[in-house]
Short mmCIF file of C-alpha atoms and ligand atoms in Angstrom, two decimals:
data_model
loop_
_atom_site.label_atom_id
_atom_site.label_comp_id
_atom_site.label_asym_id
_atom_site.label_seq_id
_atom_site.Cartn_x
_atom_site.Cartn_y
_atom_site.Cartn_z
CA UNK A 1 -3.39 -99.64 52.75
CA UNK A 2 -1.40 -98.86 55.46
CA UNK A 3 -0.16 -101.94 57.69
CA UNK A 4 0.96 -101.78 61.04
CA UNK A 5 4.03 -103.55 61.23
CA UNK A 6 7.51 -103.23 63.18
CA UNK A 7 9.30 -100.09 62.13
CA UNK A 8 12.27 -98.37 63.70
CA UNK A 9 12.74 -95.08 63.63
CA UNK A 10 16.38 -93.74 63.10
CA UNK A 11 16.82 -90.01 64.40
CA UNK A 12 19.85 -88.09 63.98
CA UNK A 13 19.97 -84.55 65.45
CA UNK A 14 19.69 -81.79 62.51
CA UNK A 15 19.53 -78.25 62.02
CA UNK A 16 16.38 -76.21 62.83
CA UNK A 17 13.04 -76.99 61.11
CA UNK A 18 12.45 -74.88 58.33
CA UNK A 19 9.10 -75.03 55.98
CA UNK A 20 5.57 -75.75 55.53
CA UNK A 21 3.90 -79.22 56.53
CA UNK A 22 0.21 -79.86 55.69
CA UNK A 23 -1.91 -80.78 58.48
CA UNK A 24 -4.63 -83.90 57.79
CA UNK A 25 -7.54 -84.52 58.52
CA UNK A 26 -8.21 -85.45 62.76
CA UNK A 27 -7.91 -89.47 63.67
CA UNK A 28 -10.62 -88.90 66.25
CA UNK A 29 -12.88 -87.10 64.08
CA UNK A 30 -12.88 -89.34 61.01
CA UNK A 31 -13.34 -92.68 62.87
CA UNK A 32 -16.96 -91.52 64.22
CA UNK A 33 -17.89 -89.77 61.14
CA UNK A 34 -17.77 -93.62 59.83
CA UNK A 35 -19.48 -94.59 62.26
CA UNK A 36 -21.86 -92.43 62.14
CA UNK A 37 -22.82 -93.74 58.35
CA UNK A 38 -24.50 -96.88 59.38
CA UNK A 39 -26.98 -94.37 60.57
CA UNK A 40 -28.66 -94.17 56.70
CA UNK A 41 -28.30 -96.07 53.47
CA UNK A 42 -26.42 -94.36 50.05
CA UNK A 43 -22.98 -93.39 49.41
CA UNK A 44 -20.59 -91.32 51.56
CA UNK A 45 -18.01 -89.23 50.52
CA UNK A 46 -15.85 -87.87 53.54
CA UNK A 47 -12.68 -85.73 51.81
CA UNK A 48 -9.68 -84.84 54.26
CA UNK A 49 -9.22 -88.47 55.18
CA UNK A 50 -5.66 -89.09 56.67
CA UNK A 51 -4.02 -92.49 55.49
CA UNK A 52 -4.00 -93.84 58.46
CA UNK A 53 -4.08 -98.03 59.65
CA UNK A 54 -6.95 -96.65 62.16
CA UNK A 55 -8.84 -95.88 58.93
CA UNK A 56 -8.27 -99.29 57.31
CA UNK A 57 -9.46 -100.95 60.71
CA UNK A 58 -12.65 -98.63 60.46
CA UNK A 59 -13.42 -99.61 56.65
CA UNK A 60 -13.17 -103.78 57.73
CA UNK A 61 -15.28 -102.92 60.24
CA UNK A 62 -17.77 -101.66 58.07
CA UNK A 63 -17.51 -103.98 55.36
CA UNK A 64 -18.17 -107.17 58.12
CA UNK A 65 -21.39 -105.43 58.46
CA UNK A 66 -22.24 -105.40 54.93
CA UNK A 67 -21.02 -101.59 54.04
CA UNK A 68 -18.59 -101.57 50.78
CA UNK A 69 -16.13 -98.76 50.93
CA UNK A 70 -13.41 -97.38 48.43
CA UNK A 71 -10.04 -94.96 48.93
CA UNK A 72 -8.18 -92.74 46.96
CA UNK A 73 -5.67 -90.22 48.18
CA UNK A 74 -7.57 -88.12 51.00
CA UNK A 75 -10.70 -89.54 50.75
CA UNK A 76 -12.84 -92.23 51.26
CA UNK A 77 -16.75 -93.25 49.97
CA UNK A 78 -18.68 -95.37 51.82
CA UNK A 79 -21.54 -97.14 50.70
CA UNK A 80 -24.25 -98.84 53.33
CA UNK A 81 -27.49 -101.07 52.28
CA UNK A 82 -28.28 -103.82 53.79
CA UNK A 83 -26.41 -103.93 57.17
CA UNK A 84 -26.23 -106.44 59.62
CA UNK A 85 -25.80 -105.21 63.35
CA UNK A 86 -22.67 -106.70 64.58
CA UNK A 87 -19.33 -105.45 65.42
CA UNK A 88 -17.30 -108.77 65.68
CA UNK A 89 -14.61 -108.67 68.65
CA UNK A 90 -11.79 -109.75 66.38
CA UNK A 91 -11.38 -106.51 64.61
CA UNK A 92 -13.42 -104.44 67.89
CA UNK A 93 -9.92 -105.71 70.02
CA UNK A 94 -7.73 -104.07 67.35
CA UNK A 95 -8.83 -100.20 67.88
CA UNK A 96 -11.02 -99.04 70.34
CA UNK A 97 -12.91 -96.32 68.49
CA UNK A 98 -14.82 -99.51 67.15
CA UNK A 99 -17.06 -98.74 69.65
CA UNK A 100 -18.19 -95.78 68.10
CA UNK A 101 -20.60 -97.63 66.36
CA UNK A 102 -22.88 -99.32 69.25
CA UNK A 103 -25.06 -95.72 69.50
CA UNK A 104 -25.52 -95.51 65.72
CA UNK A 105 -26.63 -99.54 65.05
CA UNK A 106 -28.71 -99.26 68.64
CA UNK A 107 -30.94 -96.51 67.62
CA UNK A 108 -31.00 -97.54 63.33
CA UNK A 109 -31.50 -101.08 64.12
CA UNK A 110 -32.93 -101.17 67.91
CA UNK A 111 -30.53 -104.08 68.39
CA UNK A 112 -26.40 -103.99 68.18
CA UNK A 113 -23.83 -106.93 69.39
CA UNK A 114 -20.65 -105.33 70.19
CA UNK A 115 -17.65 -107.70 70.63
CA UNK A 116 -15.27 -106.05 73.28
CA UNK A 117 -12.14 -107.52 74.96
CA UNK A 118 -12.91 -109.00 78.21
CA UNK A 119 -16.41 -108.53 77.19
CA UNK A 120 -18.06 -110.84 80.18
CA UNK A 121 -16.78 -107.91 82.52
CA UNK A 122 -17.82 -104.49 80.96
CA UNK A 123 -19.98 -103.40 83.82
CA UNK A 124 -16.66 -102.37 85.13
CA UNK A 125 -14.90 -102.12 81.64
CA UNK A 126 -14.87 -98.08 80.60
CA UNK A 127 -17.69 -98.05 78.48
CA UNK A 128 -19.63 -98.31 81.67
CA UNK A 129 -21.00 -94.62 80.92
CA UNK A 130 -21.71 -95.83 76.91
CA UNK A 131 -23.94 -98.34 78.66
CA UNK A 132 -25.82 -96.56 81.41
CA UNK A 133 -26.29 -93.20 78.96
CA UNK A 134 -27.93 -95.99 76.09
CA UNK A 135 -30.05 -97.64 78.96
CA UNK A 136 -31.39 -93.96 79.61
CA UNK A 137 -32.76 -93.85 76.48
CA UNK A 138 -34.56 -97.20 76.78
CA UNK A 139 -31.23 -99.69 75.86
CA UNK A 140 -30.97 -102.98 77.58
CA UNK A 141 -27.49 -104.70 77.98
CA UNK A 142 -26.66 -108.22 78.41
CA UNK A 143 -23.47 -109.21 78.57
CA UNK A 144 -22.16 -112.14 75.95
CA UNK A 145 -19.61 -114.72 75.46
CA UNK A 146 -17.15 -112.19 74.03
CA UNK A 147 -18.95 -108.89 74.63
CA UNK A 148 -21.94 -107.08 74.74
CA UNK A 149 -25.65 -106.70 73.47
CA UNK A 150 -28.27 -104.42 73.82
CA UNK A 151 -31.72 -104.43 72.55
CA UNK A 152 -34.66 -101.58 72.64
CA UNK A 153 -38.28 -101.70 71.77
CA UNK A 154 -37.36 -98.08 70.30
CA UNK A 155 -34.92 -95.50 72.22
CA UNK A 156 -36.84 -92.13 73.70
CA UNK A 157 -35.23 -89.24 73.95
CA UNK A 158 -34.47 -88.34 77.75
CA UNK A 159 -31.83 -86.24 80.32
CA UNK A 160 -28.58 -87.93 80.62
CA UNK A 161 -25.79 -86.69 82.96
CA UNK A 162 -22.31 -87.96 82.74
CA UNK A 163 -20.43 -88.24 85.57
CA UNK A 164 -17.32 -87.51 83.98
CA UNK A 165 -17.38 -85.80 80.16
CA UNK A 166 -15.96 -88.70 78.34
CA UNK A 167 -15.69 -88.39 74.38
CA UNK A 168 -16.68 -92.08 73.76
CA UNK A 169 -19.78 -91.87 75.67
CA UNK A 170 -20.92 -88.40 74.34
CA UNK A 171 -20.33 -89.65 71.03
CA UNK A 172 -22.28 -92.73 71.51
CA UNK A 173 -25.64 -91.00 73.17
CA UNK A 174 -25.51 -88.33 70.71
CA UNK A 175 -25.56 -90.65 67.41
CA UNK A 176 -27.97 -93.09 69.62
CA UNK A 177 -30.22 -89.99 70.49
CA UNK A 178 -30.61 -88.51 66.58
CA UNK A 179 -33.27 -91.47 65.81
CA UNK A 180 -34.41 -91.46 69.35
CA UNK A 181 -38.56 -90.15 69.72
CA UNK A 182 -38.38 -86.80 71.54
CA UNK A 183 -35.84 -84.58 72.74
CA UNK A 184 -32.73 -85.98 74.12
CA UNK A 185 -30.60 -83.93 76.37
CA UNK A 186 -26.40 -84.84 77.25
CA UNK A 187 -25.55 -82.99 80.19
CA UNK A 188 -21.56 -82.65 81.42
CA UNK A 189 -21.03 -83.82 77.67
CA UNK A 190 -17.63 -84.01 76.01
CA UNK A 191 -16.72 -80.64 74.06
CA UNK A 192 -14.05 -81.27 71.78
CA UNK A 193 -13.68 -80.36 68.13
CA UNK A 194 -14.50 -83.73 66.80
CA UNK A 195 -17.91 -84.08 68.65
CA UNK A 196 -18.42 -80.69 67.00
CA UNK A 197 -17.88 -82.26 63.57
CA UNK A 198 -19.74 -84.96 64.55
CA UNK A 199 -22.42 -82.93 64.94
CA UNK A 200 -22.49 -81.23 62.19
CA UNK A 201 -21.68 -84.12 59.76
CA UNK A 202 -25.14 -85.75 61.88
CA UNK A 203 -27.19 -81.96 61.21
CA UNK A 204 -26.11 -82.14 57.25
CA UNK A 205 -27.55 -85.72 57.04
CA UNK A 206 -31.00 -84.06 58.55
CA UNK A 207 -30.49 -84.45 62.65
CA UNK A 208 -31.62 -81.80 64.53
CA UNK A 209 -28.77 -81.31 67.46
CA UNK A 210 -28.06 -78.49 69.11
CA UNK A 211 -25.00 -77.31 71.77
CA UNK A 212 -22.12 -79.32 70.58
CA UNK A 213 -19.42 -77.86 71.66
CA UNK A 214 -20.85 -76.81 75.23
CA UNK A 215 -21.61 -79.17 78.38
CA UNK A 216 -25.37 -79.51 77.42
CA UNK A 217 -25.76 -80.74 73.72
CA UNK A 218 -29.96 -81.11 72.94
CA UNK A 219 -31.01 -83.89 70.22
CA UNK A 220 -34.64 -83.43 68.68
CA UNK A 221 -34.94 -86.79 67.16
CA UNK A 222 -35.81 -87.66 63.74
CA UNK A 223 -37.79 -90.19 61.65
CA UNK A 224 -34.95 -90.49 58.92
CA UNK A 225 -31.58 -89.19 57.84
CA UNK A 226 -29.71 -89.37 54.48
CA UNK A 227 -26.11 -89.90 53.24
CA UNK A 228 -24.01 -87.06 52.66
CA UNK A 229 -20.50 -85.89 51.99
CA UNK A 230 -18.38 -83.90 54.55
CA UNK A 231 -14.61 -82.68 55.23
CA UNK A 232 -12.88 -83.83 58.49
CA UNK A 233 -11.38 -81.34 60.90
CA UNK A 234 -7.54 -80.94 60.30
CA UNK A 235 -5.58 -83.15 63.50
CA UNK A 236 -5.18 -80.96 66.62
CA UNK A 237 -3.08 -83.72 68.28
CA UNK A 238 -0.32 -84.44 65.10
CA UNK A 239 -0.08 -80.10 64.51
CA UNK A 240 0.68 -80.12 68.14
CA UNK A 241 3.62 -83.16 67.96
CA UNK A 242 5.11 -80.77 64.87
CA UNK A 243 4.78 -77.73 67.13
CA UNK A 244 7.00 -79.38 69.85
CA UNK A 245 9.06 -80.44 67.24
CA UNK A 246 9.93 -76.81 66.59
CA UNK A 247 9.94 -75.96 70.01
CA UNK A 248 12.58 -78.98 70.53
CA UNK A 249 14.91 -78.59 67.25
CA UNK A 250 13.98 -74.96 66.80
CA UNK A 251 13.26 -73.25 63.50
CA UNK A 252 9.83 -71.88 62.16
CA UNK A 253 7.43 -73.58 60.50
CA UNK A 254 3.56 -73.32 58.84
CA UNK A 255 1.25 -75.56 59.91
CA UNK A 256 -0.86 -75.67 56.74
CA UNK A 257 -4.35 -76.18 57.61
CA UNK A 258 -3.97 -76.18 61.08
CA UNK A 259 -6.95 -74.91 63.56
CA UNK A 260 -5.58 -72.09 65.90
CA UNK A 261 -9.01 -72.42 67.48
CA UNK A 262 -9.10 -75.63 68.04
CA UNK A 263 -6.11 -75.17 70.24
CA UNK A 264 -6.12 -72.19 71.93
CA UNK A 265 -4.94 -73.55 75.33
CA UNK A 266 -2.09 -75.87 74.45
CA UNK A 267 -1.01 -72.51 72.06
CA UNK A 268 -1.29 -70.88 75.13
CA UNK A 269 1.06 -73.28 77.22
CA UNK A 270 3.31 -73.64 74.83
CA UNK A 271 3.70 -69.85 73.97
CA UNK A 272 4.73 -69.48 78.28
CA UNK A 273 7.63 -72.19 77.28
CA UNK A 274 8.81 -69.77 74.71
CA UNK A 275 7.51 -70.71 71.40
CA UNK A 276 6.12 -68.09 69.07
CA UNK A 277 2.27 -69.39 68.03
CA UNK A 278 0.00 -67.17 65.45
CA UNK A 279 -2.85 -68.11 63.60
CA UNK A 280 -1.73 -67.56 59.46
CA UNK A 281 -3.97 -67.56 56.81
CA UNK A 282 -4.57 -71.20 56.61
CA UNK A 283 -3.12 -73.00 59.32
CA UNK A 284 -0.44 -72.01 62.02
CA UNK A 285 2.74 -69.96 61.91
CA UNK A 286 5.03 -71.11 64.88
CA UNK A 287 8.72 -70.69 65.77
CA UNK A 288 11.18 -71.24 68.32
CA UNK A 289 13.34 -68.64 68.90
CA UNK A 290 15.09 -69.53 71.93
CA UNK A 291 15.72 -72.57 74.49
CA UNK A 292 12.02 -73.45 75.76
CA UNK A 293 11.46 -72.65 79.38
CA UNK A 294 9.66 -75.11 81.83
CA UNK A 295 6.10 -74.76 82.99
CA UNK A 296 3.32 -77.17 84.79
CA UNK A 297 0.83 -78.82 82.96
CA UNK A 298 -2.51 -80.58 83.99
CA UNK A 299 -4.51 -82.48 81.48
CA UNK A 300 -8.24 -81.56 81.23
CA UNK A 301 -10.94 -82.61 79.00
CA UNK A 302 -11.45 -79.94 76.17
CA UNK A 303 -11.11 -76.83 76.51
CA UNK A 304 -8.08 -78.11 78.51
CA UNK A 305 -4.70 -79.24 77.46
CA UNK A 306 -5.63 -82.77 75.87
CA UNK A 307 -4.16 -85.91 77.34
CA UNK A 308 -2.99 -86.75 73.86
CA UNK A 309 -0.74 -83.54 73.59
CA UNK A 310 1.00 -84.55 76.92
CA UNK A 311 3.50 -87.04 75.50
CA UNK A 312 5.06 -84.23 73.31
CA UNK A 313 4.64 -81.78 75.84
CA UNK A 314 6.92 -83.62 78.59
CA UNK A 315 9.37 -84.64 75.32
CA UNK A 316 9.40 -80.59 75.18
CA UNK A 317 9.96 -80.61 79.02
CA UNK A 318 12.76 -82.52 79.04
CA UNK A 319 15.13 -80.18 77.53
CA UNK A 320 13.29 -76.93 78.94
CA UNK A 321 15.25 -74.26 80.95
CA UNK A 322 13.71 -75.24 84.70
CA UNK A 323 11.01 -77.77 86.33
CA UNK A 324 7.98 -78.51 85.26
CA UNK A 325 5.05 -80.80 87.06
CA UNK A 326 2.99 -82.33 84.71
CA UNK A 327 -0.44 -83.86 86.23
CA UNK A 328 -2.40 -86.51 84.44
CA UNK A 329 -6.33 -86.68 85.03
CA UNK A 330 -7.90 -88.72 82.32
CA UNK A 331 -5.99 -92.33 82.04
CA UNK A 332 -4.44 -93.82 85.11
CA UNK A 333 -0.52 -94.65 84.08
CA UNK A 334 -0.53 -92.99 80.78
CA UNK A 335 3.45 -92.51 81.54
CA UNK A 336 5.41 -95.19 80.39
CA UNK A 337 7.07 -93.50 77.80
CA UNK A 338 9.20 -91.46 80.19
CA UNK A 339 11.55 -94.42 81.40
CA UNK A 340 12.31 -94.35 77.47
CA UNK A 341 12.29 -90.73 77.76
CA UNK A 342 15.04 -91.33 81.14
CA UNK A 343 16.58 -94.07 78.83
CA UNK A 344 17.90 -90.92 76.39
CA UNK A 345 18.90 -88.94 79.13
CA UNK A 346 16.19 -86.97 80.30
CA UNK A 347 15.50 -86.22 84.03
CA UNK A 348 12.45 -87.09 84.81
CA UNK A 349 10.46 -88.64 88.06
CA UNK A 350 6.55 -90.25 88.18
CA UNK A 351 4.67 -90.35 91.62
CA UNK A 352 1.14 -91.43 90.34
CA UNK A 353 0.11 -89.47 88.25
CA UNK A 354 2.28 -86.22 88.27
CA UNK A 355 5.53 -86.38 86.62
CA UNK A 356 8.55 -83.93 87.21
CA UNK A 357 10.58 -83.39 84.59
CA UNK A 358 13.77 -81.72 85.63
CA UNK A 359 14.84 -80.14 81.99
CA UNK A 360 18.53 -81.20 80.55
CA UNK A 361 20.46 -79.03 77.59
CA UNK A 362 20.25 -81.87 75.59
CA UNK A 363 19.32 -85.67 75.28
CA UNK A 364 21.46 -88.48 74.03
CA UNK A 365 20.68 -91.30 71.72
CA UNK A 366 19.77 -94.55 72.77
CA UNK A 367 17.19 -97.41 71.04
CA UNK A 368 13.90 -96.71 72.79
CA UNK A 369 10.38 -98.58 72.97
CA UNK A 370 6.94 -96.81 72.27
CA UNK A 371 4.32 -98.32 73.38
CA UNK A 372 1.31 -95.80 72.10
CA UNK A 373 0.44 -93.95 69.41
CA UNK A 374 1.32 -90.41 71.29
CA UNK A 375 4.31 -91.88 73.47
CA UNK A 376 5.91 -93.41 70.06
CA UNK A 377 5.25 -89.62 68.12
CA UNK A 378 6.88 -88.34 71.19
CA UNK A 379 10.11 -90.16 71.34
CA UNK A 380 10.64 -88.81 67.36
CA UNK A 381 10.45 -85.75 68.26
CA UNK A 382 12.31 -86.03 71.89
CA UNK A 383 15.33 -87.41 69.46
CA UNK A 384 15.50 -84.72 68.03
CA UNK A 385 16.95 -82.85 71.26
CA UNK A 386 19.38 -85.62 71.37
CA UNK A 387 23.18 -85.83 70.00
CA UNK A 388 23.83 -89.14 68.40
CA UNK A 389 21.30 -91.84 67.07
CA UNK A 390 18.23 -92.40 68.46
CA UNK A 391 16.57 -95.34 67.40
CA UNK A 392 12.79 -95.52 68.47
CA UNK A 393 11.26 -99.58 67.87
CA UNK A 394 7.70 -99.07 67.19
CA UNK A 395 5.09 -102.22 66.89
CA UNK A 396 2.87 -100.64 64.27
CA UNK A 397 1.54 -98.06 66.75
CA UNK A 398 2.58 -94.45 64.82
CA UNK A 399 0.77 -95.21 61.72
CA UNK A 400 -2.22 -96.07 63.49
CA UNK A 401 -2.21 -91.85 63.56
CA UNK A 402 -0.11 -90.45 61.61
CA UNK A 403 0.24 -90.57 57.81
CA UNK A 404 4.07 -89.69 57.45
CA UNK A 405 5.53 -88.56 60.73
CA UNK A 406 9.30 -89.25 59.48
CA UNK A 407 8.51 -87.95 55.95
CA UNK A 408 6.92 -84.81 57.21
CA UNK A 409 9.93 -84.41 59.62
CA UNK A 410 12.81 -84.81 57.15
CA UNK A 411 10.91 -82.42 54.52
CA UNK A 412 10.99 -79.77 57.25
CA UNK A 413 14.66 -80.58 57.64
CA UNK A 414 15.08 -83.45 60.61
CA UNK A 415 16.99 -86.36 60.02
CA UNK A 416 14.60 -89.21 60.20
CA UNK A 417 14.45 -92.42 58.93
CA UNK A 418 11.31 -95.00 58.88
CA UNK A 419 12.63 -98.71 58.14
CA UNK A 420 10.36 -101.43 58.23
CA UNK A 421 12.09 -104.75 59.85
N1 EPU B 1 -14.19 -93.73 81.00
C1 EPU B 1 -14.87 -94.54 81.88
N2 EPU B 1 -16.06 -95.07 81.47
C2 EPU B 1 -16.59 -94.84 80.24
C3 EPU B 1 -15.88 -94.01 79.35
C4 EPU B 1 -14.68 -93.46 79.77
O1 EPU B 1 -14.43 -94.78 82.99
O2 EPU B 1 -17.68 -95.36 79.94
C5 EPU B 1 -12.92 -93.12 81.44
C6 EPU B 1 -11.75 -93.63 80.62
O3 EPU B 1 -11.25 -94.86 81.12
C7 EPU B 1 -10.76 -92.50 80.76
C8 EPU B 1 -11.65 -91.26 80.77
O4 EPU B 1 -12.95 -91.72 81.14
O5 EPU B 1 -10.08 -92.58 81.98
C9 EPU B 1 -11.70 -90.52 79.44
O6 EPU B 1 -12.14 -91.37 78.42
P1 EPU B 1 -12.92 -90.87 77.12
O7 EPU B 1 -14.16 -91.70 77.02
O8 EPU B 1 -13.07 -89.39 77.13
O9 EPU B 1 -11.91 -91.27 75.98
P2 EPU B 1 -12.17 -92.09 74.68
O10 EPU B 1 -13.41 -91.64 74.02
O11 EPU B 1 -12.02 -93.53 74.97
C10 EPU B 1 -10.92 -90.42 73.12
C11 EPU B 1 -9.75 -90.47 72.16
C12 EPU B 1 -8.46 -90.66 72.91
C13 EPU B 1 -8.30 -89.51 73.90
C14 EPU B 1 -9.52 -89.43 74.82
C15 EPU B 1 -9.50 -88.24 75.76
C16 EPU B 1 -10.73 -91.48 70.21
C17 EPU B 1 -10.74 -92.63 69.29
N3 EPU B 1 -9.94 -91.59 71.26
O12 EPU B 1 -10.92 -91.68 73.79
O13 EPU B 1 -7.42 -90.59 71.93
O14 EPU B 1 -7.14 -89.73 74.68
O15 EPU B 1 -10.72 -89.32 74.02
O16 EPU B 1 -9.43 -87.06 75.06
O17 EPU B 1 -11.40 -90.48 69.97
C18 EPU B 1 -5.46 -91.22 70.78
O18 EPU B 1 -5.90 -90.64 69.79
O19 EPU B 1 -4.27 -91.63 70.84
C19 EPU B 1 -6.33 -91.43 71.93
C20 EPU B 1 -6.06 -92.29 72.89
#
């Protein structure tokens, strides 16, 4: 099991990246997929599981309700009988995804106590749209000492309209909606890949959804569903941290089992900076042949440029020929990383939330701080624009998403170093 503890990443600047990396299976995906399993009793298999800590937190979680679960390389079975509603807030406060199960144990169990951080509050917490799309469908909330529960003489199926097309929420309504009576319809829903798979891993257990993908998803709800097995989507968000790793150190590398179409607009951004992006066989093909060239990004829910590329992207900014403006419009402040980013050299200046990063020939080495997942992935890959050492201290956050990162770096040729401390 992978543990989160403090690691520190040593970076040396190396020659261009040269190989094949294999691409697992997506974070984001795989977290609601087991969620989604309280939905029915038997054994799960889901295959294309990364080893993630993320997954660990998800199989605790499962197990407090009464779920056993087992791993091997790549995959993991899950077995639920007998499970009690309740998703305690000691392991909720460690991952947020937790979450991801209120919908399912609402509509099974027509009860659910969610502990959240700062749970007395979460009329104004953001799962305020979780909430409100539930209570659509015949949920009631109250809030408790250290979070939330909501009760339902039986959820019907009815029109709910997001105000904004958050992935949580979508996710949520749509697993709460499959055992709903009647026909449930998500308008302004969430399109990204992983609600897709969702969706599907929900229609192979015997829901009847249709739409994923689109703004309007439709749910004709069922009496029962079963256990099944499924493969999880390969990870947009690490194949795009190893394309700006190209585009950074240069080289040319495969993305084995990578989703062109799953990507088609950060391939598209990226290709204006100069990379070379082409769907292969199975995966991506990318190289950099040249000195990347600066552009402006905004960050848009899917089919937009994800807010979890945008780390990498302004990494790849920073040592881009020009000036690009990169504009933020999911998460309030989700720039901290670039004072660590300015730390190494790079030129770079926030005003709310747009960023201009002024691109420099190179960055220089310094010991750095990530604070996120995407921001710490970011850094490792910004060092390797850098001459000298970079050392990035990371609190556990990087193998929260990815399996490797420093392994898969160094086999494609970077110099990088994990040492736990
Ligand atoms: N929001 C609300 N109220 C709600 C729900 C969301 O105000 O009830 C706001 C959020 O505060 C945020 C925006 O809406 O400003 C978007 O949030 P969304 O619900 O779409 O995000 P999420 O479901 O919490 C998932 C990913 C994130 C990714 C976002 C956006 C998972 C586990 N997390 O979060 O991934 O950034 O979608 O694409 O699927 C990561 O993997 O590192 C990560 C943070």
């Amino acid at each position: 099991m992978i543990e989160p503890s403090t690691t520190h990443y040593v970076i040396n600047a190396a020659g261009p990246l040269q190989g094949t990396v294999a691409i697992g299976g997506a974070k984001n995906s795989v977290l609601k997929l087991m969620a989604a399993t309280t939905m029915a009793d038997g054994t799960y298999t889901l295959y294309n599981v990364p080893n993630i800590h993320d997954v660990s937190v998800m199989c605790r979680l499962l197990e407090s309700m009464g779920a056993t679960t087992s791993r091997r390389p790549g995959v993991v079975e899950i077995t639920i009988a007998d499970l009690e509603p309740v998703a305690p807030f000691a392991l909720v406060e460690q991952m947020r995804a937790s979450t991801a199960v209120l919908g399912p144990l609402l509509g099974r169990f027509n009860r659910v106590e969610l502990g959240i951080p700062g749970g007395d509050d979460f009329g104004h917490r953001p799962i305020d749209m979780h909430l409100t799309g539930l209570e659509t469908l015949g949920a009631s909330f109250t809030a408790t000492a250290d979070g939330v529960s909501g009760t339902t003489d039986g959820l019907v199926g009815g029109t709910v309209r997001l105000a904004f097309p958050s992935v949580g929420a979508t996710e949520n309504i749509l697993m709460a909606s499959v055992l709903a009576k009647g026909t449930t319809t998500i308008r302004n829903a969430a399109a990204e890949p992983e609600i897709s798979d969702l969706a599907s891993f929900l229609n192979k257990m015997g829901a009847r959804i249709s739409g994923s993908g689109t703004s309007t998803i439709t749910v004709e709800g069922v009496d029962a569903l079963e256990a099944v097995t499924h493969r999880v989507i390969p990870d947009r968000i690490q194949s795009a941290t190893y394309m700006a790793a190209v585009g950074i150190a240069g080289g040319e590398v495969v993305l084995e089992h990578a989703r062109y179409d799953h990507m088609a607009m950060v391939c598209q951004k990226m290709g204006e900076m100069g990379l070379r992006i082409s769907p292969d066989r199975d995966g991506i093909w990318v190289s950099a042949p040249d000195r990347m060239r600066s552009v402006d990004i905004s960050t848009l829910p899917y089919p937009g440029v994800a807010t979890d590329y945008k780390p990498a992207l302004v990494a790849l900014l920073a040592v881009a020929d020009g000036t690009g403006i990169v504009t933020e419009n999911l998460f309030a402040g989700r720039f901290r990383y670039v004072d660590e980013l300015v730390a190494m050299g790079a030129n770079i200046r926030t005003d709310g939330n747009h960023a201009i990063v002024r691109g420099v020939e190179r960055l220089q080495g310094a010991t750095v701080t990530s604070h996120d997942i995407r921001a710490g992935a970011a850094l490792i890959v910004a060092a390797l624009g850098a001459d000298g050492e970079t050392t990035v201290v990371d609190e556990g956050h990087v193998v929260r998403g990815y399996p490797d990162l420093a392994g898969d770096l160094t086999a494609l040729g970077a110099n990088v170093v994990a040492r736990a401390v």
